[in-house]
Coordinates of C-alpha atoms in Angstrom, one line a residue:
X1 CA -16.6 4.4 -7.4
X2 CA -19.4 6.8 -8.4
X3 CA -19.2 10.5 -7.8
X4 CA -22.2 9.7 -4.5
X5 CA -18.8 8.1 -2.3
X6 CA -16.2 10.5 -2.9
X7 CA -16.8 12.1 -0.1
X8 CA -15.7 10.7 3.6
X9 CA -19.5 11.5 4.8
X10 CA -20.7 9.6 2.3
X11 CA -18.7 6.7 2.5
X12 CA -19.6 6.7 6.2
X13 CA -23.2 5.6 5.1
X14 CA -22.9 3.4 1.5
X15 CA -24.2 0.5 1.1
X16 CA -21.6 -2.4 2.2
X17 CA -20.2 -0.4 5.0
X18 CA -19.5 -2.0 8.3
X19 CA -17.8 -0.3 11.5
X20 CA -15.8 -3.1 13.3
X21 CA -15.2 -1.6 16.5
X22 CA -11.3 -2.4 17.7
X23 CA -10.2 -3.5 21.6
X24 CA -9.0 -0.2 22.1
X25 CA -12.5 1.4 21.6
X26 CA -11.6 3.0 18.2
X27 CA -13.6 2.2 15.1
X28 CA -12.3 1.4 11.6
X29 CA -14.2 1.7 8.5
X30 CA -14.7 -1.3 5.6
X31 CA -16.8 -1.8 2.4
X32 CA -17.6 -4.4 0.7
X33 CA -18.4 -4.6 -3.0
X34 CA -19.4 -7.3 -5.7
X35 CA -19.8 -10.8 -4.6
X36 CA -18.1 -14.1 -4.9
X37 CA -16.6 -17.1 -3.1
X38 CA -13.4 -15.2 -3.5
X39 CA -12.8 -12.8 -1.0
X40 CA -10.1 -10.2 -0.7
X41 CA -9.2 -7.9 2.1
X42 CA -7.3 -4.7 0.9
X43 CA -4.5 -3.1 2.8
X44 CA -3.3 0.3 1.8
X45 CA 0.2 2.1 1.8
X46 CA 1.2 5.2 3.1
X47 CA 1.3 4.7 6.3
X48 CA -1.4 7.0 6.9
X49 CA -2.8 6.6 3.2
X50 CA -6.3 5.4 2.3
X51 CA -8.4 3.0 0.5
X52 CA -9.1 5.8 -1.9
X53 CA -6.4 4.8 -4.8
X54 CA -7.3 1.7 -4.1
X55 CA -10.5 1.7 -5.9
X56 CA -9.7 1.0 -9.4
X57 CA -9.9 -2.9 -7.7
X58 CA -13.3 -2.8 -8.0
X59 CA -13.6 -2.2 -11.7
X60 CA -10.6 -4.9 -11.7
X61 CA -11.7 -7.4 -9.6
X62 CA -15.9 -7.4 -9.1
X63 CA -16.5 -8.3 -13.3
X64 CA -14.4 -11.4 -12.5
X65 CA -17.2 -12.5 -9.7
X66 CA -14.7 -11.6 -6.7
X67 CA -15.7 -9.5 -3.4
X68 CA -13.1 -7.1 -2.5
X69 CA -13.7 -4.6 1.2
X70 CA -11.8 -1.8 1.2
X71 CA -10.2 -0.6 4.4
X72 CA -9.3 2.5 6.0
X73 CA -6.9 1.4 9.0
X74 CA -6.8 3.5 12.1
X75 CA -6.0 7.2 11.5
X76 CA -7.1 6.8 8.2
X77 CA -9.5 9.0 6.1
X78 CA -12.9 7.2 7.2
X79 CA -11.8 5.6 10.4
X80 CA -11.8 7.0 13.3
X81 CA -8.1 9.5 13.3
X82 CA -7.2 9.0 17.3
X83 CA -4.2 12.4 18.6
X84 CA -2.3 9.1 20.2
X85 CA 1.3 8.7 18.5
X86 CA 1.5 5.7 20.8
X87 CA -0.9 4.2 18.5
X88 CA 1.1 4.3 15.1
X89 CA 2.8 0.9 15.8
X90 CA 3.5 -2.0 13.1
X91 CA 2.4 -4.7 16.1
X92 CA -0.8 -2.9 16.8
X93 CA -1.9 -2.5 13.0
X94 CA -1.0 -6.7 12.7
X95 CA -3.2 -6.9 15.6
X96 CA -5.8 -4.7 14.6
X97 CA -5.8 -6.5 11.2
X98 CA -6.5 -9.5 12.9
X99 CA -9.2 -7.9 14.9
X100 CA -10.9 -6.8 11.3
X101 CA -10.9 -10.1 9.8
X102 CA -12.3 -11.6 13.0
X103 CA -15.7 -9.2 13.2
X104 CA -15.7 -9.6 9.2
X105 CA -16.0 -13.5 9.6
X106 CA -12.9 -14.1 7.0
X107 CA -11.2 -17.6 6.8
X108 CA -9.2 -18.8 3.7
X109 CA -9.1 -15.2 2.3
X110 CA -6.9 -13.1 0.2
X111 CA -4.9 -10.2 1.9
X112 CA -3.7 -7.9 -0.9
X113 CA -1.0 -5.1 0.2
X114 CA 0.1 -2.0 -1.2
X115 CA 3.4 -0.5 -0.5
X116 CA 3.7 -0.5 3.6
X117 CA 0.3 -2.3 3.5
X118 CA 2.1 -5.0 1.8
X119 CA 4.5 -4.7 4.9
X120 CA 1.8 -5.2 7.0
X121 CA 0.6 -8.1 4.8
X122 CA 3.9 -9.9 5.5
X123 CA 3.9 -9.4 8.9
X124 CA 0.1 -10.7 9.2
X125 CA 1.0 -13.9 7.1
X126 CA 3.8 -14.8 9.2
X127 CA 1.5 -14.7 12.5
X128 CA -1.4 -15.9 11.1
X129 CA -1.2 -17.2 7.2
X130 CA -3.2 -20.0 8.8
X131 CA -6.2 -18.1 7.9
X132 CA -5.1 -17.1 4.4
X133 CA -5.8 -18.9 1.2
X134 CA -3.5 -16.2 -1.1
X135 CA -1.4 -13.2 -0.5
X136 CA -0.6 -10.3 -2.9
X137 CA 2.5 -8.1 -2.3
X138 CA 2.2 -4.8 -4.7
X139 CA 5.0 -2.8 -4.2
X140 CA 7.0 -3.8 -1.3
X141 CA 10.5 -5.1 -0.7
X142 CA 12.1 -7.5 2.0
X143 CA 13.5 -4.6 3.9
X144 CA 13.7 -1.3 4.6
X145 CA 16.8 -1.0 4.3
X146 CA 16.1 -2.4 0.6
X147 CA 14.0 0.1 -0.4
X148 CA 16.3 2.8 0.9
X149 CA 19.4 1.6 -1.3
X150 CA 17.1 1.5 -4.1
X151 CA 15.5 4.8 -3.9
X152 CA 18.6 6.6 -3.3
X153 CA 19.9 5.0 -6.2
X154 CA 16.6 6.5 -8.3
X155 CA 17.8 9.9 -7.0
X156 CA 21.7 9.6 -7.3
X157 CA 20.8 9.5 -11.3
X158 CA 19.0 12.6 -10.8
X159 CA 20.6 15.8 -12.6
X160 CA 23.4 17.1 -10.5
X161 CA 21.9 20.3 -9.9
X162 CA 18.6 18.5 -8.7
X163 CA 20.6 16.5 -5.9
X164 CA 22.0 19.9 -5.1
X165 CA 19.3 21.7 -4.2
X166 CA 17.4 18.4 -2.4
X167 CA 20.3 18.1 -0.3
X168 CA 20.4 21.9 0.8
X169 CA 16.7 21.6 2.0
X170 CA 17.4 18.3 3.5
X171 CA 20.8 19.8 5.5
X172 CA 18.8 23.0 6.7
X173 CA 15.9 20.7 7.9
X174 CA 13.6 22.5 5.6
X175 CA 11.5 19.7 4.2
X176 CA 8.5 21.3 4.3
X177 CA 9.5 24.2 1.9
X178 CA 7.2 24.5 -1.1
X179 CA 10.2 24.3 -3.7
X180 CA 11.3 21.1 -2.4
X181 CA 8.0 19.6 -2.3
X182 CA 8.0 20.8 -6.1
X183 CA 11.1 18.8 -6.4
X184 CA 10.1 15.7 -4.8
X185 CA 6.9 15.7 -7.1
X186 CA 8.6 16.7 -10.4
X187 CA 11.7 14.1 -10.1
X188 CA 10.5 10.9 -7.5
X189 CA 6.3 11.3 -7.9
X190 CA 5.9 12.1 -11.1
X191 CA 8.7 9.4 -12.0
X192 CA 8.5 6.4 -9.8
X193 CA 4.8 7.2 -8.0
X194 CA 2.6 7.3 -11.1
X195 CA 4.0 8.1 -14.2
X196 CA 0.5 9.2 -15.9
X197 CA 0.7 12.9 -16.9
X198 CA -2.6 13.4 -15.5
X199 CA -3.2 11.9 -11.8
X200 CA -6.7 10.1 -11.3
X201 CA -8.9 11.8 -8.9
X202 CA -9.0 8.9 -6.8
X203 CA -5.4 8.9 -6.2
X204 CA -5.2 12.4 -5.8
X205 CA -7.6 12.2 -3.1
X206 CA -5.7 9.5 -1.2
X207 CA -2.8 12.0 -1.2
X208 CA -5.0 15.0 0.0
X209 CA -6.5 12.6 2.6
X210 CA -2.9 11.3 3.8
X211 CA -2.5 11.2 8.0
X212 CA 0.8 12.3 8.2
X213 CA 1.4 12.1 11.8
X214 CA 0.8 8.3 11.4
X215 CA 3.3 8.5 8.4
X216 CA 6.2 10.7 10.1
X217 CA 5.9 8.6 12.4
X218 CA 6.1 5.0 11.0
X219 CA 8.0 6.5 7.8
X220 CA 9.7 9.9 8.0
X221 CA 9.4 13.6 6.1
X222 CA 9.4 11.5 3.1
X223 CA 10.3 8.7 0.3
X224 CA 13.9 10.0 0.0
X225 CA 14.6 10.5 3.9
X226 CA 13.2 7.6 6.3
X227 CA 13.6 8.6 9.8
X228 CA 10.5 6.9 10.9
X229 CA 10.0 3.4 14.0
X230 CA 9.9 0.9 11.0
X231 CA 13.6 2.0 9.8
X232 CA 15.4 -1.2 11.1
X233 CA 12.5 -3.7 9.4
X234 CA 13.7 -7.0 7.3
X235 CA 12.2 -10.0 7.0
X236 CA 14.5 -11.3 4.1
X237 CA 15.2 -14.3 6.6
X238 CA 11.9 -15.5 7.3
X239 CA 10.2 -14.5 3.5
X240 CA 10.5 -18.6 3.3
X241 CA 8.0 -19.3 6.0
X242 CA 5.3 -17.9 4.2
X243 CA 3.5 -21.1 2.6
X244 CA 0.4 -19.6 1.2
X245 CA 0.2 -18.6 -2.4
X246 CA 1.3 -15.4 -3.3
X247 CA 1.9 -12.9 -6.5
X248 CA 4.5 -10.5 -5.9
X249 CA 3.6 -7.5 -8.0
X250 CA 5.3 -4.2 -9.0
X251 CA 5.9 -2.0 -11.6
X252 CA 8.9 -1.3 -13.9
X253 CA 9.3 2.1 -12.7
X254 CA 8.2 1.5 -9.0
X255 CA 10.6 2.8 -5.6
X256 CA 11.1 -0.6 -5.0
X257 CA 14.1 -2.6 -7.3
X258 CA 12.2 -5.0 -10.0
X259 CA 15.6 -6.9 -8.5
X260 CA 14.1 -7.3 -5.0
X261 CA 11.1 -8.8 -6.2
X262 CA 12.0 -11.1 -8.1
X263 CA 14.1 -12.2 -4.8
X264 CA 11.2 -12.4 -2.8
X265 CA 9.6 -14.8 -5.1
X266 CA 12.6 -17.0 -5.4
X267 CA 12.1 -17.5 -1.7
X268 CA 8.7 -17.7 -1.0
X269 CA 7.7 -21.2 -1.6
X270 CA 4.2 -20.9 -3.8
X271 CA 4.5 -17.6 -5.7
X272 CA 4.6 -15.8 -9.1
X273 CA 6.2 -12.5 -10.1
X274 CA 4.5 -9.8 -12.4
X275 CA 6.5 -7.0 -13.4
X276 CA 3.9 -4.3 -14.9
X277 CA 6.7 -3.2 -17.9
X278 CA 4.9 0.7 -18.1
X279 CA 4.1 0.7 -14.4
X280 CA 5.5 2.6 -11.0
X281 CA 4.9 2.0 -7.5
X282 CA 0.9 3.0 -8.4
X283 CA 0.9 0.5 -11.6
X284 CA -2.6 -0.1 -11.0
X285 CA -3.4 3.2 -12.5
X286 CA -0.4 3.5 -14.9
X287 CA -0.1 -0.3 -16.6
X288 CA -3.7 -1.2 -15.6
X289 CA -4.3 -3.3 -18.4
X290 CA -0.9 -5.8 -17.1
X291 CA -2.2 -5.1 -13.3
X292 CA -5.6 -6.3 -13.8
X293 CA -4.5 -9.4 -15.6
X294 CA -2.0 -10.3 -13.2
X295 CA -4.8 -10.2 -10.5
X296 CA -7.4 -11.9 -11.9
X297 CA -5.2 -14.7 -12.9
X298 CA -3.6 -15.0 -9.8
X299 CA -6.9 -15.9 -8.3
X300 CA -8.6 -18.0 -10.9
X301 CA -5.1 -19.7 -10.8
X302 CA -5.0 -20.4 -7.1
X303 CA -8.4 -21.3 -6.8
X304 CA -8.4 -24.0 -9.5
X305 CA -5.0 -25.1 -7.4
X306 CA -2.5 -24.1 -10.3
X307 CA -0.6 -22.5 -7.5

């Protein structure tokens, strides 16, 4: 993305920008960029997060001849940001992406999904993988309670001291205290987010941009402590049911356990696993050589029906 779109007022009016107006009379934001038969729809984590650290797809993806739209789900940074908690649902965002492929005119698409994006992913492939021609998951796991027991086990090899002082914030309820916000960066984002020693802007932007009512409430305070209404999700069982092709993709480094993905693509039927060796959960920005290799041929694969 050039400098002219970094801003949310300038997004509003890019070229490729379309405002698909939802049932519930809120507006989300999408853009499309490059051109090509192949056609992937973007989903990005947080919850609350945005289409921002995302970007690097288009340098990835658009050489290769394949369209990618970017899109900011409801609350997020160019979408309309509604004060309605009741809106912050996982059932509603399935819905709602269902509502944005309708108005974009998708059929036999790609959904790619980012961390609780690819959460959402799963949950739309399940309900309506009819429409779908390939699925990636980046840096998601089966359950919740999956990535819980492996991001505590990414802490409990912290330094003893470090656990210490975590768990004093964390027992007084003080999570938004500056020092242990310099904690959680230092030892978990630094570490397992994205491992460069200098963040790109774009990702630093999606962080600065982040909703976090939509994110306390779907997620919790934070990666370490998940208080939030998608605590109880797995979908281990029903991970077989998905039919359509798919490339399950993380990094080395990421929150979620190399392990569990390498599960999920023993049980879904058509699907590949790429582990990015230097990456973390943001391996498109810290192993994007092995990212953008694993996606392109994922899709040339699938479309010349190698998968």
């Amino acid at each position: 993305m050039t400098a002219l779109f970094k801003t949310r007022q300038n997004k509003h009016r890019a070229p490729g920008v379309q405002w698909i107006e939802l049932d519930n009379g809120y507006r989300v934001w999408t853009l499309r960029v490059g051109s090509g038969a192949v056609k992937v729809l973007t989903l990005h984590g947080g919850p609350g997060c945005t289409h921002e650290y995302l970007e690097c797809l288009e340098e990835y993806l658009v050489p290769a001849g394949i369209e990618v739209i970017f899109y900011d789900q409801l609350g997020s940074w160019c979408s309309d940001q509604p004060d309605d908690d009741s809106l912050w649902q996982l059932d509603r965002f399935v819905d709602e992406i269902e509502q944005v492929r309708k108005a974009l005119d998708l059929d036999d698409f790609y959904l790619f999904g980012h961390s609780c994006g690819g959460l959402f992913a799963i949950e739309y492939a399940l309900k309506y993988q009819v429409h779908l021609k390939g699925l990636v998951l980046n840096g998601i796991t089966g359950s919740i309670q999956s990535y819980v027991t492996h991001i505590n086990h990414l802490r409990e090899h912290l330094p003893a001291p470090v656990i210490e002082r975590l768990k004093g914030f964390e027992d007084r309820g003080d999570l938004d205290n500056e020092e242990y916000q310099d904690l959680l960066d230092e030892h978990l984002y630094r570490r397992h987010i994205c491992r460069l020693p200098e963040w790109p802007d774009a990702l630093d932007r999606a962080f600065e941009h982040l909703n976090y009512k939509v994110y306390n409430a779907m997620q919790g305070n934070n990666e370490f402590v998940f208080t939030g209404n998608l605590l109880g999700w797995d979908r281990w069982n029903e991970l077989a049911e998905i039919r359509t092709a798919t490339l399950v993709l993380a990094g080395r480094y990421d929150t979620m356990s190399p392990d569990d993905q390498k599960q999920m693509a023993s049980v879904i039927p058509h699907s590949r696993v790429v582990i990015c060796d230097n990456g973390s959960h943001c391996c498109m920005w810290d192993d994007p050589e092995n990212y953008r290799r694993a996606l392109v041929d994922f899709f040339r694969d699938v479309e010349s029906g190698r998968l």
